[in-house]
CSV table of C-alpha atoms in Angstrom, one decimal:
chain,number,residue,atom,x,y,z
C,1121,UNK,CA,0.0,0.0,0.0
C,1122,UNK,CA,1.1,3.6,-0.6
C,1123,UNK,CA,1.8,5.9,2.3
C,1124,UNK,CA,-1.0,8.2,3.6
C,1125,UNK,CA,-1.3,11.6,2.2
C,1126,UNK,CA,0.4,14.3,4.3
C,1127,UNK,CA,-1.0,16.0,7.3
C,1128,UNK,CA,-3.5,18.9,6.7
C,1129,UNK,CA,-1.0,21.6,7.5
C,1130,UNK,CA,2.8,22.1,6.9
C,1131,UNK,CA,3.4,22.6,10.6
C,1132,UNK,CA,1.7,19.3,11.4
C,1133,UNK,CA,4.1,17.6,9.0
C,1134,UNK,CA,7.0,18.3,11.3
C,1135,UNK,CA,7.8,15.2,13.3
C,1136,UNK,CA,8.5,15.4,17.0
C,1137,UNK,CA,11.5,13.7,18.6
C,1138,UNK,CA,10.1,10.7,20.6
C,1139,UNK,CA,12.0,8.6,23.2
C,1140,UNK,CA,12.4,4.9,22.6
C,1141,UNK,CA,10.0,2.4,24.1
C,1142,UNK,CA,10.6,0.0,26.9
C,1143,UNK,CA,8.7,-3.3,26.8
C,1144,UNK,CA,8.5,-5.1,30.1
C,1145,UNK,CA,4.9,-5.7,31.2
C,1146,UNK,CA,5.4,-3.6,34.3
C,1147,UNK,CA,6.9,-0.7,32.4
C,1148,UNK,CA,4.0,-0.8,29.8
C,1149,UNK,CA,1.4,-0.8,32.5
C,1150,UNK,CA,2.9,2.0,34.6
C,1151,UNK,CA,3.6,4.3,31.6
C,1152,UNK,CA,0.3,3.9,29.9
C,1153,UNK,CA,-2.0,3.4,33.0
C,1154,UNK,CA,-3.6,0.3,31.6
C,1155,UNK,CA,-7.3,-0.3,32.4
C,1156,UNK,CA,-8.0,-4.0,31.8
C,1157,UNK,CA,-11.7,-3.4,32.5
C,1158,UNK,CA,-12.1,-1.0,29.6
C,1159,UNK,CA,-11.2,-3.0,26.5
C,1160,UNK,CA,-11.1,-0.6,23.5
C,1161,UNK,CA,-8.6,-0.1,20.9
C,1162,UNK,CA,-6.4,2.9,20.8
C,1163,UNK,CA,-7.4,5.0,23.8
C,1164,UNK,CA,-3.8,5.3,25.0
C,1165,UNK,CA,-1.0,7.1,23.2
C,1166,UNK,CA,2.4,5.4,23.0
C,1167,UNK,CA,5.1,7.3,21.1
C,1168,UNK,CA,8.1,5.2,20.1
C,1169,UNK,CA,9.8,6.8,17.1
C,1170,UNK,CA,9.7,9.0,14.1
C,1171,UNK,CA,9.3,6.6,11.2
C,1172,UNK,CA,6.0,6.3,9.3
C,1173,UNK,CA,5.1,3.0,11.0
C,1174,UNK,CA,3.6,1.4,7.9
C,1175,UNK,CA,6.7,-0.4,6.8
C,1176,UNK,CA,6.1,-4.0,5.8
C,1177,UNK,CA,9.1,-5.9,7.1
C,1178,UNK,CA,10.4,-9.4,7.7
C,1179,UNK,CA,11.9,-9.8,11.2
C,1180,UNK,CA,15.6,-9.9,11.7
C,1181,UNK,CA,17.3,-12.1,14.2
C,1182,UNK,CA,19.2,-10.4,17.0
C,1183,UNK,CA,21.8,-12.5,18.7
C,1184,UNK,CA,21.6,-10.5,22.0
C,1185,UNK,CA,17.8,-11.0,22.3
C,1186,UNK,CA,15.6,-13.8,23.5
C,1187,UNK,CA,15.3,-16.5,20.8
C,1188,UNK,CA,12.4,-19.0,21.3
C,1189,UNK,CA,13.6,-21.4,18.5
C,1190,UNK,CA,15.4,-23.8,20.9
C,1191,UNK,CA,12.4,-23.9,23.2
C,1192,UNK,CA,10.2,-25.0,20.3
C,1193,UNK,CA,12.6,-27.5,18.7
C,1194,UNK,CA,10.8,-30.6,20.0
C,1195,UNK,CA,7.3,-29.5,19.1
C,1196,UNK,CA,5.4,-29.9,15.9
C,1197,UNK,CA,3.0,-27.3,14.4
C,1198,UNK,CA,-0.6,-28.2,15.1
C,1199,UNK,CA,-2.7,-29.7,12.3
C,1200,UNK,CA,-4.7,-27.3,10.1
C,1201,UNK,CA,-8.3,-27.3,8.9
C,1202,UNK,CA,-9.1,-30.9,9.7
C,1203,UNK,CA,-11.9,-32.2,7.5
C,1204,UNK,CA,-12.7,-35.1,9.8
C,1205,UNK,CA,-14.0,-33.0,12.6
C,1206,UNK,CA,-17.7,-33.7,13.1
C,1207,UNK,CA,-19.1,-30.3,14.1
C,1208,UNK,CA,-21.8,-27.7,13.1
C,1209,UNK,CA,-22.3,-26.9,9.5
C,1210,UNK,CA,-22.3,-23.4,8.1
C,1211,UNK,CA,-25.9,-22.0,8.1
C,1212,UNK,CA,-27.5,-18.8,7.2
C,1213,UNK,CA,-31.1,-17.3,7.4
C,1214,UNK,CA,-30.7,-15.2,4.3
C,1215,UNK,CA,-28.7,-16.1,1.2
C,1216,UNK,CA,-27.5,-12.5,0.9
C,1217,UNK,CA,-25.8,-12.7,4.3
C,1218,UNK,CA,-23.4,-15.6,4.5
C,1219,UNK,CA,-19.8,-16.4,5.1
C,1220,UNK,CA,-17.5,-17.2,2.1
C,1221,UNK,CA,-14.3,-19.2,2.1
C,1222,UNK,CA,-11.6,-18.1,-0.4
C,1223,UNK,CA,-8.1,-19.4,-0.8
C,1224,UNK,CA,-5.6,-16.6,-0.4
C,1225,UNK,CA,-3.9,-17.5,-3.6
C,1226,UNK,CA,-7.1,-16.4,-5.4
C,1227,UNK,CA,-7.6,-13.1,-3.5
C,1228,UNK,CA,-5.4,-10.1,-4.0
C,1229,UNK,CA,-5.0,-7.5,-1.4
C,1230,UNK,CA,-6.8,-5.0,-3.6
C,1231,UNK,CA,-9.7,-7.4,-4.3
C,1232,UNK,CA,-10.1,-8.0,-0.6
C,1233,UNK,CA,-10.1,-4.4,0.4
C,1234,UNK,CA,-12.7,-3.6,-2.3
C,1235,UNK,CA,-14.8,-6.4,-1.1
C,1236,UNK,CA,-14.7,-5.0,2.5
C,1237,UNK,CA,-15.8,-1.7,1.2
C,1238,UNK,CA,-18.9,-3.1,-0.4
C,1239,UNK,CA,-20.0,-6.0,1.8
C,1240,UNK,CA,-21.2,-6.6,5.4
C,1241,UNK,CA,-20.5,-10.4,5.1
C,1242,UNK,CA,-17.7,-12.2,7.0
C,1243,UNK,CA,-15.0,-13.8,4.9
C,1244,UNK,CA,-12.7,-16.7,5.7
C,1245,UNK,CA,-9.3,-16.8,4.0
C,1246,UNK,CA,-7.7,-20.3,3.7
C,1247,UNK,CA,-4.2,-21.5,2.8
C,1248,UNK,CA,-2.3,-19.1,5.1
C,1249,UNK,CA,-2.1,-21.3,8.2
C,1250,UNK,CA,1.6,-22.5,8.0
C,1251,UNK,CA,2.8,-19.1,7.1
C,1252,UNK,CA,0.9,-17.3,9.8
C,1253,UNK,CA,2.8,-19.3,12.5
C,1254,UNK,CA,6.0,-20.6,10.9
C,1255,UNK,CA,7.3,-22.0,14.2
C,1256,UNK,CA,3.9,-23.4,15.1
C,1257,UNK,CA,1.3,-21.9,17.5
C,1258,UNK,CA,-0.6,-24.1,19.9
C,1259,UNK,CA,-1.2,-24.2,23.7
C,1260,UNK,CA,1.9,-26.4,23.8
C,1261,UNK,CA,4.0,-23.9,21.9
C,1262,UNK,CA,2.8,-21.0,24.0
C,1263,UNK,CA,3.5,-22.9,27.2
C,1264,UNK,CA,7.0,-23.8,26.1
C,1265,UNK,CA,8.0,-20.1,25.8
C,1266,UNK,CA,6.2,-18.5,28.8
C,1267,UNK,CA,8.0,-18.4,32.2
C,1268,UNK,CA,6.0,-20.6,34.6
C,1269,UNK,CA,5.5,-17.7,37.1
C,1270,UNK,CA,4.5,-15.1,34.5
C,1271,UNK,CA,1.2,-13.6,35.6
C,1272,UNK,CA,-1.3,-13.7,32.7
C,1273,UNK,CA,-4.9,-12.3,32.5
C,1274,UNK,CA,-7.6,-15.0,32.7
C,1275,UNK,CA,-11.3,-14.2,32.5
C,1276,UNK,CA,-12.9,-14.5,35.9
C,1277,UNK,CA,-9.6,-14.9,37.7
C,1278,UNK,CA,-8.0,-11.5,37.2
C,1279,UNK,CA,-4.6,-13.0,36.7
C,1280,UNK,CA,-2.7,-16.2,37.5
C,1281,UNK,CA,0.7,-17.8,36.9
C,1282,UNK,CA,1.1,-19.2,33.4
C,1283,UNK,CA,1.9,-22.7,34.8
C,1284,UNK,CA,-1.4,-22.7,36.8
C,1285,UNK,CA,-3.4,-21.7,33.8
C,1286,UNK,CA,-2.0,-24.5,31.6
C,1287,UNK,CA,-2.6,-27.0,34.4
C,1288,UNK,CA,-6.2,-25.9,34.7
C,1289,UNK,CA,-6.5,-26.0,30.9
C,1290,UNK,CA,-5.2,-29.6,30.8
C,1291,UNK,CA,-7.6,-30.6,33.6
C,1292,UNK,CA,-10.6,-29.4,31.6
C,1293,UNK,CA,-11.4,-26.3,33.7
C,1294,UNK,CA,-13.3,-23.6,31.7
C,1295,UNK,CA,-10.4,-21.1,31.7
C,1296,UNK,CA,-10.0,-18.5,29.0
C,1297,UNK,CA,-7.0,-16.2,28.3
C,1298,UNK,CA,-8.6,-13.7,26.0
C,1299,UNK,CA,-7.6,-10.4,24.4
C,1300,UNK,CA,-4.1,-10.4,25.9
C,1301,UNK,CA,-1.9,-8.0,23.8
C,1302,UNK,CA,1.2,-9.7,22.6
C,1303,UNK,CA,3.3,-6.5,22.9
C,1304,UNK,CA,2.3,-5.9,26.5
C,1305,UNK,CA,2.5,-9.4,27.9
C,1306,UNK,CA,4.8,-11.5,25.7
C,1307,UNK,CA,6.4,-9.6,22.8
C,1308,UNK,CA,8.7,-12.6,22.0
C,1309,UNK,CA,5.6,-14.3,20.6
C,1310,UNK,CA,6.1,-12.1,17.5
C,1311,UNK,CA,8.8,-14.6,16.6
C,1312,UNK,CA,5.9,-17.1,16.2
C,1313,UNK,CA,3.1,-15.0,14.8
C,1314,UNK,CA,2.7,-13.0,11.6
C,1315,UNK,CA,0.1,-10.5,10.3
C,1316,UNK,CA,-1.8,-10.9,7.0
C,1317,UNK,CA,-1.0,-8.2,4.4
C,1318,UNK,CA,-4.7,-7.8,3.9
C,1319,UNK,CA,-4.8,-5.8,7.1
C,1320,UNK,CA,-1.4,-4.1,7.2
C,1321,UNK,CA,-2.8,-0.8,5.8
C,1322,UNK,CA,-4.4,-0.1,9.2
C,1323,UNK,CA,-4.5,3.7,9.8
C,1324,UNK,CA,-3.5,3.4,13.4
C,1325,UNK,CA,-0.1,2.3,12.3
C,1326,UNK,CA,0.3,5.3,10.0
C,1327,UNK,CA,-0.4,8.3,12.1
C,1328,UNK,CA,2.2,11.1,12.8
C,1329,UNK,CA,2.2,10.3,16.5
C,1330,UNK,CA,2.7,6.7,17.6
C,1331,UNK,CA,-0.5,5.3,19.2
C,1332,UNK,CA,-0.9,2.5,21.7
C,1333,UNK,CA,-3.2,0.6,19.3
C,1334,UNK,CA,0.1,-0.4,17.6
C,1335,UNK,CA,0.8,-2.3,20.8
C,1336,UNK,CA,-2.8,-3.3,21.9
C,1337,UNK,CA,-3.2,-5.8,19.1
C,1338,UNK,CA,-2.7,-8.5,17.9
C,1339,UNK,CA,-3.9,-10.2,21.0
C,1340,UNK,CA,-3.7,-13.9,22.1
C,1341,UNK,CA,-6.7,-16.1,22.8
C,1342,UNK,CA,-6.3,-19.5,24.6
C,1343,UNK,CA,-9.6,-21.1,25.6
C,1344,UNK,CA,-10.8,-24.4,27.0
C,1345,UNK,CA,-13.6,-26.2,25.2
C,1346,UNK,CA,-17.0,-24.8,26.2
C,1347,UNK,CA,-15.8,-21.2,26.9
C,1348,UNK,CA,-17.7,-18.4,25.2
C,1349,UNK,CA,-17.3,-14.8,24.2
C,1350,UNK,CA,-20.9,-13.5,24.6
C,1351,UNK,CA,-22.8,-11.5,22.0
C,1352,UNK,CA,-21.1,-8.1,21.5
C,1353,UNK,CA,-20.0,-5.5,19.0
C,1354,UNK,CA,-16.3,-4.5,18.9
C,1355,UNK,CA,-15.4,-1.1,20.2
C,1356,UNK,CA,-14.6,2.1,18.3
C,1357,UNK,CA,-16.4,0.8,15.2
C,1358,UNK,CA,-13.3,-1.3,14.4
C,1359,UNK,CA,-13.1,-4.1,11.9
C,1360,UNK,CA,-11.6,-7.4,13.1
C,1361,UNK,CA,-9.5,-10.4,12.0
C,1362,UNK,CA,-8.6,-13.6,13.7
C,1363,UNK,CA,-6.1,-16.4,12.8
C,1364,UNK,CA,-7.2,-19.7,14.4
C,1365,UNK,CA,-4.1,-21.7,14.9
C,1366,UNK,CA,-5.6,-24.6,16.9
C,1367,UNK,CA,-9.0,-26.1,17.4
C,1368,UNK,CA,-12.5,-25.1,16.3
C,1369,UNK,CA,-14.6,-22.1,17.1
C,1370,UNK,CA,-18.3,-21.7,16.4
C,1371,UNK,CA,-19.2,-18.2,15.2
C,1372,UNK,CA,-22.7,-16.6,15.2
C,1373,UNK,CA,-22.8,-13.3,13.3
C,1374,UNK,CA,-25.7,-10.9,12.6
C,1375,UNK,CA,-25.9,-8.3,9.9
C,1376,UNK,CA,-24.8,-4.9,11.3
C,1377,UNK,CA,-28.0,-3.3,10.1
C,1378,UNK,CA,-30.1,-5.8,12.1
C,1379,UNK,CA,-28.6,-5.2,15.6
C,1380,UNK,CA,-31.9,-3.5,16.7
C,1381,UNK,CA,-33.6,-6.9,16.5
C,1382,UNK,CA,-31.3,-8.2,19.2
C,1383,UNK,CA,-32.9,-6.1,22.0
C,1384,UNK,CA,-29.7,-3.9,22.5
C,1385,UNK,CA,-29.2,-1.7,25.5
C,1386,UNK,CA,-27.2,1.4,24.6
C,1387,UNK,CA,-24.3,2.2,26.8
C,1388,UNK,CA,-24.1,6.1,26.7
C,1389,UNK,CA,-20.6,6.6,28.2
C,1390,UNK,CA,-19.1,3.9,25.9
C,1391,UNK,CA,-21.4,4.8,23.0
C,1392,UNK,CA,-22.0,1.1,22.1
C,1393,UNK,CA,-24.8,-1.4,22.2
C,1394,UNK,CA,-24.8,-4.1,24.9
C,1395,UNK,CA,-26.5,-7.5,24.4
C,1396,UNK,CA,-27.6,-10.5,26.4
C,1397,UNK,CA,-26.1,-13.8,25.5
C,1398,UNK,CA,-28.0,-15.4,22.7
C,1399,UNK,CA,-29.4,-18.2,24.9
C,1400,UNK,CA,-30.6,-15.6,27.4
C,1401,UNK,CA,-32.4,-13.3,24.9
C,1402,UNK,CA,-36.1,-12.9,25.9
C,1403,UNK,CA,-36.9,-11.4,22.5
C,1404,UNK,CA,-37.8,-12.6,19.1
C,1405,UNK,CA,-34.8,-11.9,16.9
C,1406,UNK,CA,-35.8,-14.2,14.0
C,1407,UNK,CA,-36.0,-11.2,11.6
C,1408,UNK,CA,-32.3,-10.5,12.0
C,1409,UNK,CA,-30.1,-11.8,9.2
C,1410,UNK,CA,-27.8,-14.4,10.8
C,1411,UNK,CA,-25.0,-16.6,9.7
C,1412,UNK,CA,-23.4,-19.5,11.8
C,1413,UNK,CA,-20.2,-21.1,10.8
C,1414,UNK,CA,-17.3,-23.2,12.1
C,1415,UNK,CA,-13.9,-21.6,12.0
C,1416,UNK,CA,-11.2,-24.3,11.6
C,1417,UNK,CA,-7.5,-24.3,12.5
C,1418,UNK,CA,-5.4,-22.7,9.8
C,1419,UNK,CA,-8.1,-20.2,8.7
C,1420,UNK,CA,-8.1,-16.4,8.9
C,1421,UNK,CA,-11.4,-14.8,9.5
C,1422,UNK,CA,-12.5,-11.2,8.7
C,1423,UNK,CA,-15.4,-9.6,10.5
C,1424,UNK,CA,-16.8,-6.2,9.3
C,1425,UNK,CA,-17.2,-3.3,11.8
C,1426,UNK,CA,-20.5,-3.1,13.6
C,1427,UNK,CA,-21.2,-6.9,13.4
C,1428,UNK,CA,-22.8,-8.4,16.5
C,1429,UNK,CA,-21.2,-11.7,17.1
C,1430,UNK,CA,-20.9,-14.5,19.7
C,1431,UNK,CA,-18.1,-17.1,19.7
C,1432,UNK,CA,-18.0,-20.5,21.3
C,1433,UNK,CA,-14.9,-22.7,21.6
C,1434,UNK,CA,-16.1,-26.1,20.5
C,1435,UNK,CA,-12.6,-27.5,21.3
C,1436,UNK,CA,-9.7,-26.0,23.1
C,1437,UNK,CA,-8.4,-23.3,20.9
C,1438,UNK,CA,-5.4,-21.1,20.3
C,1439,UNK,CA,-5.8,-17.9,18.2
C,1440,UNK,CA,-4.5,-14.4,17.6
C,1441,UNK,CA,-6.6,-11.5,16.5
C,1442,UNK,CA,-6.5,-7.7,15.9
C,1443,UNK,CA,-8.9,-4.8,15.3
C,1444,UNK,CA,-8.1,-2.2,12.7
C,1445,UNK,CA,-9.4,1.1,11.1
C,1446,UNK,CA,-9.2,2.1,7.5
C,1447,UNK,CA,-11.3,4.0,4.8
C,1448,UNK,CA,-14.3,1.8,5.5
C,1449,UNK,CA,-14.9,2.7,9.1
C,1450,UNK,CA,-12.7,5.8,9.9
C,1451,UNK,CA,-15.6,8.3,10.0
C,1452,UNK,CA,-17.7,6.0,12.2
C,1453,UNK,CA,-14.7,5.6,14.5
C,1454,UNK,CA,-14.2,9.3,14.8
C,1455,UNK,CA,-17.9,10.0,15.4
C,1456,UNK,CA,-18.2,7.3,18.1
C,1457,UNK,CA,-14.9,8.5,19.7
C,1458,UNK,CA,-16.0,12.1,19.9
C,1459,UNK,CA,-19.3,11.1,21.5
C,1460,UNK,CA,-17.3,9.0,24.0
C,1461,UNK,CA,-15.0,11.9,24.7
C,1462,UNK,CA,-17.9,14.0,26.0
C,1463,UNK,CA,-18.4,11.4,28.8
C,1464,UNK,CA,-14.8,11.4,29.9
C,1465,UNK,CA,-13.7,13.7,32.7
C,1466,UNK,CA,-11.6,16.5,31.3
C,1467,UNK,CA,-8.1,16.3,32.6
C,1468,UNK,CA,-8.3,12.6,33.2
C,1469,UNK,CA,-5.9,10.1,31.6
C,1470,UNK,CA,-8.7,8.5,29.7
C,1471,UNK,CA,-9.9,11.8,28.3
C,1472,UNK,CA,-6.4,12.9,27.2
C,1473,UNK,CA,-5.6,9.5,25.7
C,1474,UNK,CA,-8.8,9.2,23.7
C,1475,UNK,CA,-8.3,12.8,22.6
C,1476,UNK,CA,-4.8,12.0,21.3
C,1477,UNK,CA,-6.1,9.1,19.3
C,1478,UNK,CA,-8.9,11.0,17.7
C,1479,UNK,CA,-6.7,14.0,16.9
C,1480,UNK,CA,-4.0,11.7,15.4
C,1481,UNK,CA,-6.5,10.0,13.1
C,1482,UNK,CA,-8.3,13.3,12.2
C,1483,UNK,CA,-5.3,15.4,11.3
C,1484,UNK,CA,-4.4,13.2,8.3
C,1485,UNK,CA,-5.9,13.7,4.8
C,1486,UNK,CA,-6.3,10.0,4.3
C,1487,UNK,CA,-6.2,8.6,0.7
C,1488,UNK,CA,-9.2,7.1,-0.8
C,1489,UNK,CA,-9.2,3.3,-1.2
C,1490,UNK,CA,-8.1,3.5,-4.9
C,1491,UNK,CA,-5.4,6.0,-4.1
C,1492,UNK,CA,-4.1,3.7,-1.3
C,1493,UNK,CA,-3.7,0.7,-3.6
C,1494,UNK,CA,-0.5,0.1,-5.5
C,1495,UNK,CA,0.4,-2.3,-8.4
C,1496,UNK,CA,1.6,-5.0,-6.0
C,1497,UNK,CA,-1.7,-5.0,-4.2
C,1498,UNK,CA,-3.5,-5.9,-7.5
C,1499,UNK,CA,-1.4,-9.1,-7.9
C,1500,UNK,CA,-2.2,-12.5,-6.8
C,1501,UNK,CA,0.5,-13.7,-4.5
C,1502,UNK,CA,1.6,-16.9,-2.7
C,1503,UNK,CA,0.8,-17.3,1.0
C,1504,UNK,CA,4.3,-16.7,2.1
C,1505,UNK,CA,4.3,-13.3,0.4
C,1506,UNK,CA,1.0,-12.4,2.2
C,1507,UNK,CA,2.3,-12.3,5.7
C,1508,UNK,CA,4.7,-10.1,7.7
C,1509,UNK,CA,5.1,-7.9,10.7
C,1510,UNK,CA,4.6,-4.2,11.4
C,1511,UNK,CA,7.9,-2.4,12.1
C,1512,UNK,CA,7.1,-1.7,15.7
C,1513,UNK,CA,6.4,-5.4,16.4
C,1514,UNK,CA,9.6,-6.5,14.7
C,1515,UNK,CA,11.6,-4.2,16.9
C,1516,UNK,CA,10.4,-5.9,20.1
C,1517,UNK,CA,10.1,-9.5,19.0
C,1518,UNK,CA,13.4,-10.5,20.8
C,1519,UNK,CA,12.6,-8.6,24.1
C,1520,UNK,CA,13.2,-10.8,27.1
C,1521,UNK,CA,10.3,-12.2,29.1
C,1522,UNK,CA,9.4,-10.7,32.4
C,1523,UNK,CA,9.0,-13.0,35.4
C,1524,UNK,CA,6.5,-11.8,38.0
C,1525,UNK,CA,7.4,-13.2,41.5
C,1526,UNK,CA,4.4,-14.2,43.4
C,1527,UNK,CA,6.2,-13.6,46.7
C,1528,UNK,CA,7.2,-10.0,45.9
C,1529,UNK,CA,5.2,-9.0,42.9
C,1530,UNK,CA,8.3,-7.4,41.6
C,1531,UNK,CA,9.0,-7.7,37.9
C,1532,UNK,CA,12.5,-8.8,36.9
C,1533,UNK,CA,13.8,-9.8,33.5
C,1534,UNK,CA,15.1,-13.4,33.1
């Protein structure tokens, strides 16, 4: 993709000098005042340099860093897209609203982005699996590279040591590590994970000021069979992608224009609809266009902004996902963000951080979709050419893990 057009004024084009970033979990939390109870993308500014941030790069090994290769030597990548799994079939209530599977070798970046601009339907890209996680990505792989006493966020448990989480997972407890940003908790996992080029034009990686969204996603998901993410719409009108590395997830999606059939309750301060779980809805939502489908290991899923969705882990699963903003949803993001800002207390960290995000997005004269596409985007490419890393992620992929001592709660690098 081409670079964004310049800022709206010449003065805004001058880049400020920004200090380098430190990347231990403790440093990230203290410097950005993380609020784990308020999951939104991009409400925290995080300046880390003066490059454009859109560079599509392949990672470089650093001998002085933390290399996970030896820890993974005895493990094999998980199997992908098993056709023998007996699960739920894809279903839809309206032929115009359904999920489509397309092999990545038959979908150029340009064709994908044009489709996103003109369709509310989810899309599954196949054929990318081995390239999305070249060293393998499964619960076993993650366990092998996490310090046993590293505290990780687990739904319903606040946090717990990694070793305890994996013990509970093996024992069949309904534990779910969800939405854990790789950059904040375990940046060395970027040695194992890639980002599809279909999403690397994200505007939040191309602003003049570096924003925390560059470090808020991708995020890791590790869930036991039977765990669920209840019906919801993603914050800030963001679009969404997920790479499922292991297991099977059952997705239920509703057309964005039919959310009103789901008996939503509008959350004024957050400017977003809240829903009951599907099985708890005391309301006839049969008129809502709905599609149900099984996401299989090795597949990459795209969900358009504003889509109400509920997700169940049919088996134990391992996945990474990210939210992003581009030409399709930018104005909606800005509108929702400004409305949220009115509910923030002026002078508070949350007000200033959200204001920084909105100003950074709004000061750029962004290119149209067609202006943003280059000749390379129009070409069909092999799967290995369709994955990479953002520059800011490549810079931290060899950062050393941080061990959190349960006795002292003091972070120290190993």
